[in-house]
Amino acid sequence: MKVYIRHFLQKKGWKLIDMSMIKTKKLTFEYIHRDEEGNVEGITKAVDGVDLDIKEGDFIAILGHNGSGKSTLAKHMNAILSPSEGTIYVAGMDTRDEKNIWDIRKNAGMVFQNPDNQIIGQVVEEDVGFGPENMGVPTKEIWQRVEESLKAVGMYAYRKHSPNKLSGGQKQRVSIAGVLAMHPKCIVLDEPTAMLDPQGRKEVIRAVRALNEVENITVILITHYMEEVVYADKVFVMDKGQIRMEGTPKEIFSQVDELQKLRLTVPQVTLLAEECRKAGMPFSKGILTTKEFMEELQCLLS
Ligand code: ADP
Ligand code: MG
């Protein structure tokens, strides 16, 4: 459905039928390790029976410690990997069907951790134009798309710059623009801020939020920075290839002990509020930001 129609209907308060963007059924993936002669040495079940239903326009965050299966799951979302068992449908298309692969990759763009591996152009605008050019988009439209995409991530002023001279956060926003220029319905970002400084992380998260809120693009943000999931509609926590927790950020952050059991670092302010609660101060559960903490503290003191 066209974004402006969706926005119009939402403004009118009409409930839309939620379309699935990504749906998995008992999705399982095993890496098979072989020795030099090709004999099977071992098997790692990296994704283990995952059932997910991500709707069009959702902002989803996936959390989990290292090795919990996040990247393996993400690679199924644009058919880089194909399930060992179970199924995954992207925009209604089965990723196991070879003839869908091109369409799936057009629908679901991927952004990875290291921006240096994703930028290939000598000039920012050229780099962003590569995707649509490969898709056979007419030249005039490519330039329109490049302009729109760079504006959407706040990098239009840098269009004539060399990507090499940009900061990490700027480079990562250029790689996001490169994906956007292919007009995907969905963007999967696999720890896009892991290699960035705090400023770069903020820039990237802000850009990602805008894509979701303004352009209505479905966002799947994989991260292990808990504070980045605050704006998500829904959070999934993975462990040993399985989805172990699922809920709004507030519901997830209310379960501090459970998160720590799953080896996740809970934000300082959430821990502090939880300690205060345990000591008898009536803070609410699942405080996520310093702002929320301060507001509640002021209420308690006044
Ligand atoms: P995460 O992204 O959460 O860190 P991964 O999906 O990368 O998790 O890894 C899940 C499991 O699969 C880990 O045990 C990891 O060692 C294993 N694994 C990941 N990639 C490969 C690979 N290419 N070959 C073999 N095992 C792998
Ligand atoms: Mg990973």
Coordinates of C-alpha atoms in Angstrom, one line a residue, residues 7 11 14 47 55 73 116 134 138 141 150-151 169 196 199 229-230 241 249 269:
H7 CA -0.8 7.9 6.4
K11 CA -4.7 10.1 10.4
W14 CA -9.0 3.9 10.5
V47 CA 18.5 -20.6 14.9
K55 CA 4.0 -6.4 10.3
L73 CA 18.3 -14.9 11.7
D116 CA 33.8 0.5 5.3
N134 CA 22.2 -2.3 -10.8
P138 CA 16.4 5.0 -15.4
E141 CA 15.1 8.5 -11.5
L150 CA 20.5 11.3 1.2
K151 CA 18.0 13.9 2.5
G169 CA 28.3 7.6 11.8
L196 CA 30.6 3.8 16.1
Q199 CA 27.7 10.6 18.6
V229 CA 15.6 -0.3 21.6
V230 CA 13.6 2.4 23.5
G241 CA 18.9 -19.5 18.7
P249 CA 10.4 -2.0 25.5
V269 CA 19.2 4.1 34.9

